[in-house]
C-alpha positions as YAML, in Angstrom:
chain: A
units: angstrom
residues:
- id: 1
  name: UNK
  ca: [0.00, 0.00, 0.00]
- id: 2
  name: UNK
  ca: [0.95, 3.69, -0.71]
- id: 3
  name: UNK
  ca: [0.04, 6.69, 1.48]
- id: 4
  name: UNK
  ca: [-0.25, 10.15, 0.31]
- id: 5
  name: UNK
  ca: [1.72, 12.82, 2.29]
- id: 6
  name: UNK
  ca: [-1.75, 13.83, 3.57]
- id: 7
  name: UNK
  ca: [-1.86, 10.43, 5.36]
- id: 8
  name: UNK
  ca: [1.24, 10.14, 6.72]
- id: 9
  name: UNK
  ca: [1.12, 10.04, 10.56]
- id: 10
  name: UNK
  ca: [1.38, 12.95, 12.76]
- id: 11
  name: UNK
  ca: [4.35, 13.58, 15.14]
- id: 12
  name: UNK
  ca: [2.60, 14.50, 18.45]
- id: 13
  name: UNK
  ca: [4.67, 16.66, 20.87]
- id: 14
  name: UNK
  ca: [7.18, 15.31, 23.31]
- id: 15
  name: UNK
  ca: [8.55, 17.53, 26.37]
- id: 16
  name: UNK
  ca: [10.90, 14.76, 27.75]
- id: 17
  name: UNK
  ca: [14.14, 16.64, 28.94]
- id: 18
  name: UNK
  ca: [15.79, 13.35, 27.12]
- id: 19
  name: UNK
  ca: [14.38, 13.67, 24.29]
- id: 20
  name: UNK
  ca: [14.33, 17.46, 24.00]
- id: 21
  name: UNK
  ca: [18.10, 17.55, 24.59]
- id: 22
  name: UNK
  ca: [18.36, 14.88, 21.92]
- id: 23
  name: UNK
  ca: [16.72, 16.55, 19.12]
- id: 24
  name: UNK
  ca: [18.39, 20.29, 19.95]
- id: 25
  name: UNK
  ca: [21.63, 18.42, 19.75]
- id: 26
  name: UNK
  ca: [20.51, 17.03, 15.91]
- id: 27
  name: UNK
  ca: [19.17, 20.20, 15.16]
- id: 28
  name: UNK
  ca: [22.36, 21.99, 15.89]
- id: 29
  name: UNK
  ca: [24.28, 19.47, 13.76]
- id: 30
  name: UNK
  ca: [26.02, 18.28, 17.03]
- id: 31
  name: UNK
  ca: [26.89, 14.49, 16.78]
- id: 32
  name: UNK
  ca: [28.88, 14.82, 19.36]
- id: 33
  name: UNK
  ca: [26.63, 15.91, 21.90]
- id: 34
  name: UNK
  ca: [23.96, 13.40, 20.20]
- id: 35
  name: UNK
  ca: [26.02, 10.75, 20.92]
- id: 36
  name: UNK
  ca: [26.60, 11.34, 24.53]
- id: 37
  name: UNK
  ca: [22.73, 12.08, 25.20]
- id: 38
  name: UNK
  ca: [21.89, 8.76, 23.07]
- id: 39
  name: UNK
  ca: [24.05, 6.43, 25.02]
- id: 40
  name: UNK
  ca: [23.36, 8.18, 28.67]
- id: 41
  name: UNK
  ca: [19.90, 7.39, 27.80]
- id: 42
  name: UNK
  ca: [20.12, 3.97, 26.86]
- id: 43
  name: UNK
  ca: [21.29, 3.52, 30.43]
- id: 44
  name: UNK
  ca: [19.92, 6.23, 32.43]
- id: 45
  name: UNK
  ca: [16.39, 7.34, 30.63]
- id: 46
  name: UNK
  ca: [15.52, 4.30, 28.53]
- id: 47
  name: UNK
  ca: [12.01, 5.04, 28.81]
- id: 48
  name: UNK
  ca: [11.95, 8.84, 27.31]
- id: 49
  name: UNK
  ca: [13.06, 7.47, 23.76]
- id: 50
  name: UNK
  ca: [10.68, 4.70, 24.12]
- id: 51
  name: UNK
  ca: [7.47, 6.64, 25.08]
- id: 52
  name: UNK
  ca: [7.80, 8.20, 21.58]
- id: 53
  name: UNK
  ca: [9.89, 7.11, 19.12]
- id: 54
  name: UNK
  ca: [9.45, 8.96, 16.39]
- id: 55
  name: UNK
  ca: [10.54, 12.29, 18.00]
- id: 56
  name: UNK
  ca: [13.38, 10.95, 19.51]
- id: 57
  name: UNK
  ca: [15.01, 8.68, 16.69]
- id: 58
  name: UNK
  ca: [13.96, 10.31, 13.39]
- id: 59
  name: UNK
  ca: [16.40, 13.34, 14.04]
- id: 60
  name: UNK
  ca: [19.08, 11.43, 15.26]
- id: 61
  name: UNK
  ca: [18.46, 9.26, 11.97]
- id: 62
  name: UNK
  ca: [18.56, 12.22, 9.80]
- id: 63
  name: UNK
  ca: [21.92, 13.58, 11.50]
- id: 64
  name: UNK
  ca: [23.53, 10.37, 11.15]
- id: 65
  name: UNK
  ca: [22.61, 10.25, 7.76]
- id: 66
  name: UNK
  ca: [23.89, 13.66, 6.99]
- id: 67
  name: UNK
  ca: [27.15, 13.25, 9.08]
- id: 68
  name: UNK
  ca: [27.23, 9.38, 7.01]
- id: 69
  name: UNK
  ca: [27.96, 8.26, 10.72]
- id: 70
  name: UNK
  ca: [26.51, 4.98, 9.90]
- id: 71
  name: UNK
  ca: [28.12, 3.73, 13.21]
- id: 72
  name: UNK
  ca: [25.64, 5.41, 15.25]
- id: 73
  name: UNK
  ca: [23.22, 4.59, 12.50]
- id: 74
  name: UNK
  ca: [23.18, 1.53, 13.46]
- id: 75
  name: UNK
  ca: [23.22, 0.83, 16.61]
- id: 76
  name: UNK
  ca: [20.24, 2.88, 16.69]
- id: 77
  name: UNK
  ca: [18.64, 0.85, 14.06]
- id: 78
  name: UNK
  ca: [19.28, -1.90, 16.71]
- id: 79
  name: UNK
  ca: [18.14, -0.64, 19.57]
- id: 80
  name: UNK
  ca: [14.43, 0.41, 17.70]
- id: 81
  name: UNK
  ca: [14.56, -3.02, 16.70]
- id: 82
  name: UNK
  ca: [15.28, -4.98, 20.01]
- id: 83
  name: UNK
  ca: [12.65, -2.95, 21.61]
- id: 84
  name: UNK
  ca: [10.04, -3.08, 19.00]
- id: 85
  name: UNK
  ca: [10.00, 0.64, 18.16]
- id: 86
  name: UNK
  ca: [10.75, -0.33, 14.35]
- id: 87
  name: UNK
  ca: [8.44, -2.88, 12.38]
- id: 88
  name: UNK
  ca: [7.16, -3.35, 9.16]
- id: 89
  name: UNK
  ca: [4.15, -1.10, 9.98]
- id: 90
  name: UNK
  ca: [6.13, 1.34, 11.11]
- id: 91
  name: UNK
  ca: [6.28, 4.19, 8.35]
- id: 92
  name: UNK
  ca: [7.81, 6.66, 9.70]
- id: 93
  name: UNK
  ca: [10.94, 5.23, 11.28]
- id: 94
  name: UNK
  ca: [11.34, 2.86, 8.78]
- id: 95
  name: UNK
  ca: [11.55, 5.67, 6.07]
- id: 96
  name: UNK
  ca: [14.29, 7.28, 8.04]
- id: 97
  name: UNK
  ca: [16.10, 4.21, 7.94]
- id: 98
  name: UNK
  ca: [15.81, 3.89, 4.06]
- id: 99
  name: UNK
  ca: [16.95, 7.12, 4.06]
- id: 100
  name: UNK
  ca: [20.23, 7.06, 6.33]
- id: 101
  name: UNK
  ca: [21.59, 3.83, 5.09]
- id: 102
  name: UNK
  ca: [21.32, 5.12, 1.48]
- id: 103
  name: UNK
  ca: [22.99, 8.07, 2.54]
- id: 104
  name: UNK
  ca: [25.64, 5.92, 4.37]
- id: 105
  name: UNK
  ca: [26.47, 3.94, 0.95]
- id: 106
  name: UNK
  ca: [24.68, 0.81, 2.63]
- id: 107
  name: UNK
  ca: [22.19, 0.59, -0.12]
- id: 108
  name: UNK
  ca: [21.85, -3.29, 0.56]
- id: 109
  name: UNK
  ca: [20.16, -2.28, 4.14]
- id: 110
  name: UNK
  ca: [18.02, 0.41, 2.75]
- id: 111
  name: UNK
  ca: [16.84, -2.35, 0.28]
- id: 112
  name: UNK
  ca: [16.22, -4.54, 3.36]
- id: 113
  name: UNK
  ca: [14.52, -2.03, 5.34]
- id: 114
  name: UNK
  ca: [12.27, -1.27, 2.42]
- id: 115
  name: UNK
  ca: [11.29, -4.52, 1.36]
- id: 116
  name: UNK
  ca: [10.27, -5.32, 4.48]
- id: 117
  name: UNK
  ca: [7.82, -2.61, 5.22]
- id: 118
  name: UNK
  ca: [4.04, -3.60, 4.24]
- id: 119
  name: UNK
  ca: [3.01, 0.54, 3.93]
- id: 120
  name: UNK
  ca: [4.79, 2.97, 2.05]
- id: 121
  name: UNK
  ca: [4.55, 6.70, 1.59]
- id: 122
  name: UNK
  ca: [5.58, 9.00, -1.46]
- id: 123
  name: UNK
  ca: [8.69, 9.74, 1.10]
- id: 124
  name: UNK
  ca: [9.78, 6.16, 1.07]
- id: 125
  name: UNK
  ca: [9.84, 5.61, -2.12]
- id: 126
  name: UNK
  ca: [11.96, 8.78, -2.57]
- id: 127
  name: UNK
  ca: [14.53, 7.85, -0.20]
- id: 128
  name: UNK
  ca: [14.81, 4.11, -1.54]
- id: 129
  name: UNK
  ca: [15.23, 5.59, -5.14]
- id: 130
  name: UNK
  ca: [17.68, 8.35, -3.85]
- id: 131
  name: UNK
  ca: [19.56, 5.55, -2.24]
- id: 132
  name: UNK
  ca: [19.73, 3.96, -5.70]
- id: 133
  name: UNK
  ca: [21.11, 7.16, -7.96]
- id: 134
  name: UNK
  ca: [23.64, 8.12, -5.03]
- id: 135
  name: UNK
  ca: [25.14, 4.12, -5.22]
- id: 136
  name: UNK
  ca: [25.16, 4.40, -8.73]
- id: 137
  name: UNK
  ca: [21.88, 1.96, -9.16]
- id: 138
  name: UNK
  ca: [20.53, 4.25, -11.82]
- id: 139
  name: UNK
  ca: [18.66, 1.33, -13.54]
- id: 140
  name: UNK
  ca: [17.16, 0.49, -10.51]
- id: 141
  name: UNK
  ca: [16.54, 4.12, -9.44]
- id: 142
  name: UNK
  ca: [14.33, 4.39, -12.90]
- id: 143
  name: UNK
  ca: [12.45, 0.71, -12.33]
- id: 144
  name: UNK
  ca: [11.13, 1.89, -9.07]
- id: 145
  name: UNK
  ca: [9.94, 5.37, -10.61]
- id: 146
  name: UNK
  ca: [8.25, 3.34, -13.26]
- id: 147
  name: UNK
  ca: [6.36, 1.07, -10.58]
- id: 148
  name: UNK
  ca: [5.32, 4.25, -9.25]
- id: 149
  name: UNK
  ca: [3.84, 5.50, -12.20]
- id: 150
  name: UNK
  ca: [2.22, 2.34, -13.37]
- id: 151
  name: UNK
  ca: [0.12, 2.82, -9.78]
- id: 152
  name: UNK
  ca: [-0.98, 5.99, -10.24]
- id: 153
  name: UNK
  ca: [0.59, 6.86, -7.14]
- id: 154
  name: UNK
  ca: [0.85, 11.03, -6.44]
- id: 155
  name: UNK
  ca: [4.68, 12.23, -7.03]
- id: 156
  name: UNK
  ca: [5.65, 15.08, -5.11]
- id: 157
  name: UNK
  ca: [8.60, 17.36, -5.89]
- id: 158
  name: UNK
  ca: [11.61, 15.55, -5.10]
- id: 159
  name: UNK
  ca: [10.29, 12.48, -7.02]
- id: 160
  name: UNK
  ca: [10.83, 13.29, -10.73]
- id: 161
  name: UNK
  ca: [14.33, 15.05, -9.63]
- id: 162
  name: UNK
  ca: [15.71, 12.22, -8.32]
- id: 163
  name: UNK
  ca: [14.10, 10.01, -11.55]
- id: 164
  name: UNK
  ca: [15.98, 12.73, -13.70]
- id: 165
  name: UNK
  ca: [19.17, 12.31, -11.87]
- id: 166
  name: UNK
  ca: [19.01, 8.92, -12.52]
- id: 167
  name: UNK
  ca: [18.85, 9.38, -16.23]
- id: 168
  name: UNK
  ca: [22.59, 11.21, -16.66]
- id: 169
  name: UNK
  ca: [25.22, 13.64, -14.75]
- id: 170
  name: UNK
  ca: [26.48, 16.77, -15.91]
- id: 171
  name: UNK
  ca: [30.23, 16.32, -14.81]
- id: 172
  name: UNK
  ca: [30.77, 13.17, -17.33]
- id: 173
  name: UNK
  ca: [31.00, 15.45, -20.11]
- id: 174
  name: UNK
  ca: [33.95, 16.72, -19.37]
- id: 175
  name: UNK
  ca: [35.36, 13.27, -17.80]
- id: 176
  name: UNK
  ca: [34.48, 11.74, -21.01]
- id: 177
  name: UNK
  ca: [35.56, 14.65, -23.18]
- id: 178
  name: UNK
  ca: [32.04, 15.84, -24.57]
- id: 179
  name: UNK
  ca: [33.11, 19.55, -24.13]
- id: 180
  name: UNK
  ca: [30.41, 20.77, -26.69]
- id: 181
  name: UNK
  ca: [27.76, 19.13, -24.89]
- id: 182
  name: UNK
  ca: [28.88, 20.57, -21.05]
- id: 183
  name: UNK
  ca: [29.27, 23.80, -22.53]
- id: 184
  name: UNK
  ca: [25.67, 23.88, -23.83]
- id: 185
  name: UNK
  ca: [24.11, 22.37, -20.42]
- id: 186
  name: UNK
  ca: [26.12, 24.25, -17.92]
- id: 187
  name: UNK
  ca: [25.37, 27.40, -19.84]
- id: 188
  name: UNK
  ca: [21.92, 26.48, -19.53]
- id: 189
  name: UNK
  ca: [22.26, 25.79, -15.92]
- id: 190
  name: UNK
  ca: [23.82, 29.33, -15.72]
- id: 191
  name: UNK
  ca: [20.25, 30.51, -17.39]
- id: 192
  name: UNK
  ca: [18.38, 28.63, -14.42]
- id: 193
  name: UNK
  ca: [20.26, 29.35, -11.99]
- id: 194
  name: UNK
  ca: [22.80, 32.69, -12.14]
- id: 195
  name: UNK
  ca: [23.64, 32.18, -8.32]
- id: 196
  name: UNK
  ca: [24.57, 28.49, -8.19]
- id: 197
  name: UNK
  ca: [28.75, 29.08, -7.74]
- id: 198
  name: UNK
  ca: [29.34, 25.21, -8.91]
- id: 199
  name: UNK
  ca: [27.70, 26.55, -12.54]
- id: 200
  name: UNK
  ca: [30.09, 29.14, -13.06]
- id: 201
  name: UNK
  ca: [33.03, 27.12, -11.64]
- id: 202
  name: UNK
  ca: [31.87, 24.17, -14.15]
- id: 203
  name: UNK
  ca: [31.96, 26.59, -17.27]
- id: 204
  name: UNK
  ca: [34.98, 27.56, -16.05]
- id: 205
  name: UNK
  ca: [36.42, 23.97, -15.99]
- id: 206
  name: UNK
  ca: [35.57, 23.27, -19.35]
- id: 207
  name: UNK
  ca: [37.03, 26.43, -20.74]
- id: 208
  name: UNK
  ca: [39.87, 25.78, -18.78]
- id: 209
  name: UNK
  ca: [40.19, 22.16, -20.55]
- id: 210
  name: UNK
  ca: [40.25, 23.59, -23.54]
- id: 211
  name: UNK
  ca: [43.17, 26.63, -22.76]
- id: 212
  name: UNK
  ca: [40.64, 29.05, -23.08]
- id: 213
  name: UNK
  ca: [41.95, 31.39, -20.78]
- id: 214
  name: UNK
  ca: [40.48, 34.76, -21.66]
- id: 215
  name: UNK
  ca: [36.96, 33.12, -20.76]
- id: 216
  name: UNK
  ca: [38.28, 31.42, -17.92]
- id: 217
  name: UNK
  ca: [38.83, 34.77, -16.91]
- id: 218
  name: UNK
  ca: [35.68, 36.68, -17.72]
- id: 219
  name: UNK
  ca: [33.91, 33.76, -15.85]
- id: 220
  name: UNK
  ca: [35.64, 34.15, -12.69]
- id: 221
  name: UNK
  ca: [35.48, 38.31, -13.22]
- id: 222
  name: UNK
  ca: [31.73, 37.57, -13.22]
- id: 223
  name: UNK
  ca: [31.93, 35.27, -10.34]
- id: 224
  name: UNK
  ca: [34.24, 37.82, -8.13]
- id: 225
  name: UNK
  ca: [31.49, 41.10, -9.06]
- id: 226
  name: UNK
  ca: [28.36, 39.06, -8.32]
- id: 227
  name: UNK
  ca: [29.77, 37.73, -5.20]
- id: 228
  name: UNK
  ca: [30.21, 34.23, -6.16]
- id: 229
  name: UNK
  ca: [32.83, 32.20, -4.18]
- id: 230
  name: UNK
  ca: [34.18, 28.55, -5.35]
- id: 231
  name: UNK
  ca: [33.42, 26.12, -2.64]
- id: 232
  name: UNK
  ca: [36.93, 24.35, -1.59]
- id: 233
  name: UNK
  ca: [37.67, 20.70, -1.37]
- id: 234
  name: UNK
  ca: [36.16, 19.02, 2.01]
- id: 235
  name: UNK
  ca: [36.50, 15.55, 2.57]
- id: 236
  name: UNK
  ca: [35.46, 14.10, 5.96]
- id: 237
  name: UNK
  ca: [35.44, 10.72, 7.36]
- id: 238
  name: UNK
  ca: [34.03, 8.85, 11.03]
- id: 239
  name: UNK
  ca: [36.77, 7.00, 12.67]
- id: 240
  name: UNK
  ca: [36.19, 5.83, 16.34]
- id: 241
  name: UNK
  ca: [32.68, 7.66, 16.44]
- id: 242
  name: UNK
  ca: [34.63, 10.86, 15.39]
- id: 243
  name: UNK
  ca: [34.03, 12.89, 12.75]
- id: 244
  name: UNK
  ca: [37.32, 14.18, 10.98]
- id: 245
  name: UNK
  ca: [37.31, 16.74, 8.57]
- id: 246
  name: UNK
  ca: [39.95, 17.66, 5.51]
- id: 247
  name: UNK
  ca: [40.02, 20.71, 3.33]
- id: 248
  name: UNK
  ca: [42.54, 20.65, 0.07]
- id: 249
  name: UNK
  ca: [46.40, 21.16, 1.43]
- id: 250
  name: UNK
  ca: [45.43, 22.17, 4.87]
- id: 251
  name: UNK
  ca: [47.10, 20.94, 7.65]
- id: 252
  name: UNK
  ca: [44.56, 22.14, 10.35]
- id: 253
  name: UNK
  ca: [44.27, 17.93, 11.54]
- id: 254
  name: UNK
  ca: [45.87, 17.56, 14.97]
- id: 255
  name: UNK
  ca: [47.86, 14.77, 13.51]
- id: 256
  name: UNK
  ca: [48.41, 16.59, 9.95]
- id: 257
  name: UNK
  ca: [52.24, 15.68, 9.98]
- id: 258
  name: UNK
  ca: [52.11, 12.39, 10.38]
- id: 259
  name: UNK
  ca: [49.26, 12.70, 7.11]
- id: 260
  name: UNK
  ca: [51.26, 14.57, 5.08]
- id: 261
  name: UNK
  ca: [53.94, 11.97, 5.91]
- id: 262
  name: UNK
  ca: [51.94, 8.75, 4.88]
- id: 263
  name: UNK
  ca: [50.78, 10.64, 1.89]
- id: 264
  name: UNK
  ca: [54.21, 11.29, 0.71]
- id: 265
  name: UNK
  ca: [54.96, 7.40, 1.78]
- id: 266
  name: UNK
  ca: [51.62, 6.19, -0.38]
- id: 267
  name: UNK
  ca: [52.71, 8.55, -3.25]
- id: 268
  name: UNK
  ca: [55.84, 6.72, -3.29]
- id: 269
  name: UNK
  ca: [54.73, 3.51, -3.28]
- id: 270
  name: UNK
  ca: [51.81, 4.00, -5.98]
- id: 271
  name: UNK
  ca: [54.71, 5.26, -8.13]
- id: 272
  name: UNK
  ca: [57.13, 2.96, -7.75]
- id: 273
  name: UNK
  ca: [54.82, -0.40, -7.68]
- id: 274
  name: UNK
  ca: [51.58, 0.65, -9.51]
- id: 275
  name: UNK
  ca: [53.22, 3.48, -12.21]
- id: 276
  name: UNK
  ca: [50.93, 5.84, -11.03]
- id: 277
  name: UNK
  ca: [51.53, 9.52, -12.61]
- id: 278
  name: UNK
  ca: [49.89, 12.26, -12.03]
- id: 279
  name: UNK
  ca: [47.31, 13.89, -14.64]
- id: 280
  name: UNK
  ca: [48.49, 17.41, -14.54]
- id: 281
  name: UNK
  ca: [46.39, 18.08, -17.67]
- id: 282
  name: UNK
  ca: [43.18, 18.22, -14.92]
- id: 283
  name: UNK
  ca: [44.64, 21.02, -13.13]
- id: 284
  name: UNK
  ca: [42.80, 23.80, -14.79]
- id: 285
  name: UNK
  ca: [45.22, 26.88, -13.60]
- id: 286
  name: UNK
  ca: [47.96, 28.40, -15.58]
- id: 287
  name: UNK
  ca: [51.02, 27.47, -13.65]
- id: 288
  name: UNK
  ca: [53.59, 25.90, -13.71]
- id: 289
  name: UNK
  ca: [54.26, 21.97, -14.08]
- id: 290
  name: UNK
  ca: [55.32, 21.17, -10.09]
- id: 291
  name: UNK
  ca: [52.85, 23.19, -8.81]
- id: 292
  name: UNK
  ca: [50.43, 21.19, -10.41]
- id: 293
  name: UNK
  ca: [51.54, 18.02, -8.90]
- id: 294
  name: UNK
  ca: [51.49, 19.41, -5.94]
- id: 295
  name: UNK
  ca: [47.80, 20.34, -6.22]
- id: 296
  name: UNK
  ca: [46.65, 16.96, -7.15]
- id: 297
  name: UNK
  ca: [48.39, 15.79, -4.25]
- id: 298
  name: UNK
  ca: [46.81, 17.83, -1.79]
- id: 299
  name: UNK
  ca: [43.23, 17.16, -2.80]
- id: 300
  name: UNK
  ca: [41.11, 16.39, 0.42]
- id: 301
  name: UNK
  ca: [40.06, 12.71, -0.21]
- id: 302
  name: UNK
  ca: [43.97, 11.79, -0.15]
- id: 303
  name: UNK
  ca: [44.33, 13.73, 3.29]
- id: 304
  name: UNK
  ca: [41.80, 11.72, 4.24]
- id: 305
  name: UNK
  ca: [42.72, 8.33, 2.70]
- id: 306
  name: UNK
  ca: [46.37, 8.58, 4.63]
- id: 307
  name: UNK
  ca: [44.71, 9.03, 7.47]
- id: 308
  name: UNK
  ca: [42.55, 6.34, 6.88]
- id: 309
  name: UNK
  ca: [45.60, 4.31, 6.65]
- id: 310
  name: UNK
  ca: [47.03, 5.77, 9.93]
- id: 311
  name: UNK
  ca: [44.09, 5.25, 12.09]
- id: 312
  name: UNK
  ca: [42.52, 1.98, 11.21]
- id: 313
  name: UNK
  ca: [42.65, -1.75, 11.17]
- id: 314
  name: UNK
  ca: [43.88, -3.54, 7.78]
- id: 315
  name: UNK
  ca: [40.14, -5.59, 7.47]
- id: 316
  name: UNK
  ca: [38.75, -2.50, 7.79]
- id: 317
  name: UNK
  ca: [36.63, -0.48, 4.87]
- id: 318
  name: UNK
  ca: [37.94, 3.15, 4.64]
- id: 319
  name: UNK
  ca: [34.76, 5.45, 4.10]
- id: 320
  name: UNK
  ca: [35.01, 8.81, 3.07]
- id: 321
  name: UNK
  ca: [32.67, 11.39, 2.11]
- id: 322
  name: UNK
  ca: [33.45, 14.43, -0.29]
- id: 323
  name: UNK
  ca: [31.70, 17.57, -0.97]
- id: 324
  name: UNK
  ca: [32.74, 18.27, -4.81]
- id: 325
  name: UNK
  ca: [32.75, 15.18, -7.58]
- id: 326
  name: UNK
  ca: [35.98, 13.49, -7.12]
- id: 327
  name: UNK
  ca: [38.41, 14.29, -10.35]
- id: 328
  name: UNK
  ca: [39.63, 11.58, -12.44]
- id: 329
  name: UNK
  ca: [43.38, 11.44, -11.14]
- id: 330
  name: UNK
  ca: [41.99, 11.14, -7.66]
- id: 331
  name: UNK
  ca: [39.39, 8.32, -8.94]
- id: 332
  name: UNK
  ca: [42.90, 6.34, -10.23]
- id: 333
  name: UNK
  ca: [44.95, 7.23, -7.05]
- id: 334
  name: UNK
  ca: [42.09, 5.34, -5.42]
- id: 335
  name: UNK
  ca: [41.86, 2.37, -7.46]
- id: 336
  name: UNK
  ca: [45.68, 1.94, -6.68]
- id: 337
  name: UNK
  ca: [45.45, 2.48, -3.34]
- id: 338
  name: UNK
  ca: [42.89, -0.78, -3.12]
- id: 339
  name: UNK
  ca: [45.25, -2.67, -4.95]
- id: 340
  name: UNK
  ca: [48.25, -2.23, -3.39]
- id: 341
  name: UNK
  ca: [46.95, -1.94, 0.31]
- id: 342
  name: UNK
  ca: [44.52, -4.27, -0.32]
- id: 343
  name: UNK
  ca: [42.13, -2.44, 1.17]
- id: 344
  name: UNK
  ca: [38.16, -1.72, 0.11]
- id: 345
  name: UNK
  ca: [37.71, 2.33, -0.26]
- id: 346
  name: UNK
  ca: [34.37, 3.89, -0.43]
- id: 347
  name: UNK
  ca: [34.17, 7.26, -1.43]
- id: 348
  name: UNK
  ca: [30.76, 9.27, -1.42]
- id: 349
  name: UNK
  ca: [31.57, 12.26, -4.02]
- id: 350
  name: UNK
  ca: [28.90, 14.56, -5.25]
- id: 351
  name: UNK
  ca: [27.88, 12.36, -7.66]
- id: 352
  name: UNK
  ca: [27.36, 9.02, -6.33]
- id: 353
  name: UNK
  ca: [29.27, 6.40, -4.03]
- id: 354
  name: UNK
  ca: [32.47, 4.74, -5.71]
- id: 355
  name: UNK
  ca: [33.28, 1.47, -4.04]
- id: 356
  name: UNK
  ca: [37.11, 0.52, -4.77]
- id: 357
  name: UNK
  ca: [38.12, -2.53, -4.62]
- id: 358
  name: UNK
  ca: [41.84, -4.61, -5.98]
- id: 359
  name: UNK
  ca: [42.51, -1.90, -8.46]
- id: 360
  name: UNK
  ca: [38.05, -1.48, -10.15]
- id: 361
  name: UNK
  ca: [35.76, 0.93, -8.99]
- id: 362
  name: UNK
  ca: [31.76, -0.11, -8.69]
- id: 363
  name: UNK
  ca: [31.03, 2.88, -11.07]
- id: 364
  name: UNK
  ca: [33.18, 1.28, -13.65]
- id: 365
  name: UNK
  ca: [34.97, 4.47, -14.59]
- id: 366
  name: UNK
  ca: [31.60, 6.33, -15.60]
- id: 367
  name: UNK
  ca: [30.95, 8.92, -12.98]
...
């Protein structure tokens, strides 16, 4: 069965201090905080989260899902379920569960989750297709907007979106050198939207591909006198229930020596044992050769790869999560990492989730 938004169950208010703590803590962003009120509760105040599940755990669910602390994710998924907050019949919940493990690049749970509920809103059937086109599953993504449609079932305005997603990505024009085509639909994204910084910083790009420096300039002319700034690089990862975070060649980590120092080590090896070099061609400034390099090198995923490395057991998955797409000498320094470390890498770019594993990526080079 499929609800309509209009029947999708009502939160009623909660005034628990427990619970109230926990959902100012989500609201703020705060995992930290969210954790400590969580597991003091578990112990101390059980019977706040129980009372009314849906206004404790649905928040905490969402901030997981946007921190991809699929840790916490889960042991709150367990919890719901040992106590019977979380069934089949349970909508609500259950939709927030779709939602955070598709976020979390565990698309196999959200599947689970979903198949097992026996009612369905418009909602869940958004975040089980979302969880599709950000793993890549665009085939699967478009099936499940087809069953949809074959119902009769009322979209709502995240449904064709994520159906149109599905269908393509901007980016791969340049990746797969059709220049002519991302100049004509990043222009047109610059007619839709004149405020969107990524637009002008993608027209840029593919100027910048081909040497067209005098528009390369008039772009980011246009960018400075509108007000229009590039976002950096951000990659950030969860290791021991910890969010770390890395911005391009910064060194603002507590530990950023010894990551600059197992960078230069994994650099060495991927060169010497894999032939890795790096594409200075994708470095879309005019400067000079080294520099370049240097660039490449300092990109935010690799900060947070070597750390990775530092901080964590070989039989365990590095998972990383990235703000911008993730460029194509990056997506190679990756594969080679999970060859030669033999370890599994999972990246969550802009674009989708890229699971690396003995020298392939799940996207199959097509990103």
């Amino acid at each position: 069965m499929l609800r309509t938004p209009s029947t999708f169950p009502k939160v009623p208010p909660f005034h628990g201090e427990t619970v109230f703590s926990l959902r100012e803590a989500c609201k703020q962003g705060n995992l930290r905080e969210a954790v400590s009120t969580f597991t003091a509760s578990l112990t101390e105040d059980r019977t706040s989260l129980l009372d009314n599940p849906d206004e404790a755990y649905a928040p905490l669910l969402e901030l997981c899902a946007k921190s991809r602390a699929s840790s916490l994710g889960r042991q709150v998924h367990a919890h719901v379920l040992k106590f019977g907050v979380a069934t089949p019949e349970s909508v609500f919940l259950s939709t927030k569960l779709v939602f955070m493990y598709g976020k979390c690049g565990y698309v196999c749970d959200s599947q689970k989750v979903f198949d097992k509920m026996s009612d369905r809103t418009i909602f869940t059937w958004n975040a089980m297709m979302g969880a599709y086109v950000s793993n890549g599953k665009n085939l699967e993504a478009l099936e499940l907007y087809r069953q949809i449609r074959v119902s009769g079932s009322p979209l709502d305005s995240r449904t064709f979106p994520c159906a149109l997603k599905a269908c393509g990505a901007l980016g791969a024009c340049r990746v797969h050198s059709n220049e002519e085509l991302g100049e004509k639909v990043a222009k047109k994204l610059l007619e839709l939207n004149p405020k969107n910084p990524g637009n002008h910083v993608l027209v840029s790009n593919l100027f910048a591909a081909e040497s067209r420096w005098n528009d390369v300039r008039v772009v980011r002319m246009r960018m400075k006198a509108d007000g229009l700034k590039k976002t950096p690089g951000c990659s950030w990862m969860e290791v021991g229930n910890k969010i770390h975070t890395f911005i391009a060649r910064d060194k603002a980590h507590p530990e950023s020596h010894k990551i600059y120092q197992k960078l230069a080590q994994i650099i060495e090896k991927l060169e010497n044992e894999g032939g890795y070099v790096a594409q200075t061609k994708l470095v879309l400034h005019n400067v000079r050769e080294e520099e370049k390099v240097e660039m490449l090198h300092g990109h935010s995923e690799r900060l947070a790869i070597a750390y990775g490395l530092l901080s964590t057991s070989d039989d365990t998955p590095i998972r990383i999560t990235k703000n911008l797409r993730i460029c194509e000498d990056c997506h190679a320094f990756c594969k080679l990492v999970s060859r030669l470390y033999q370890r599994e890498l999972v990246v969550r770019d802009a674009s989708r989730f890229h699971c690396f594993q003995d020298g392939f990526c799940s996207c199959a080079d097509l990103w």
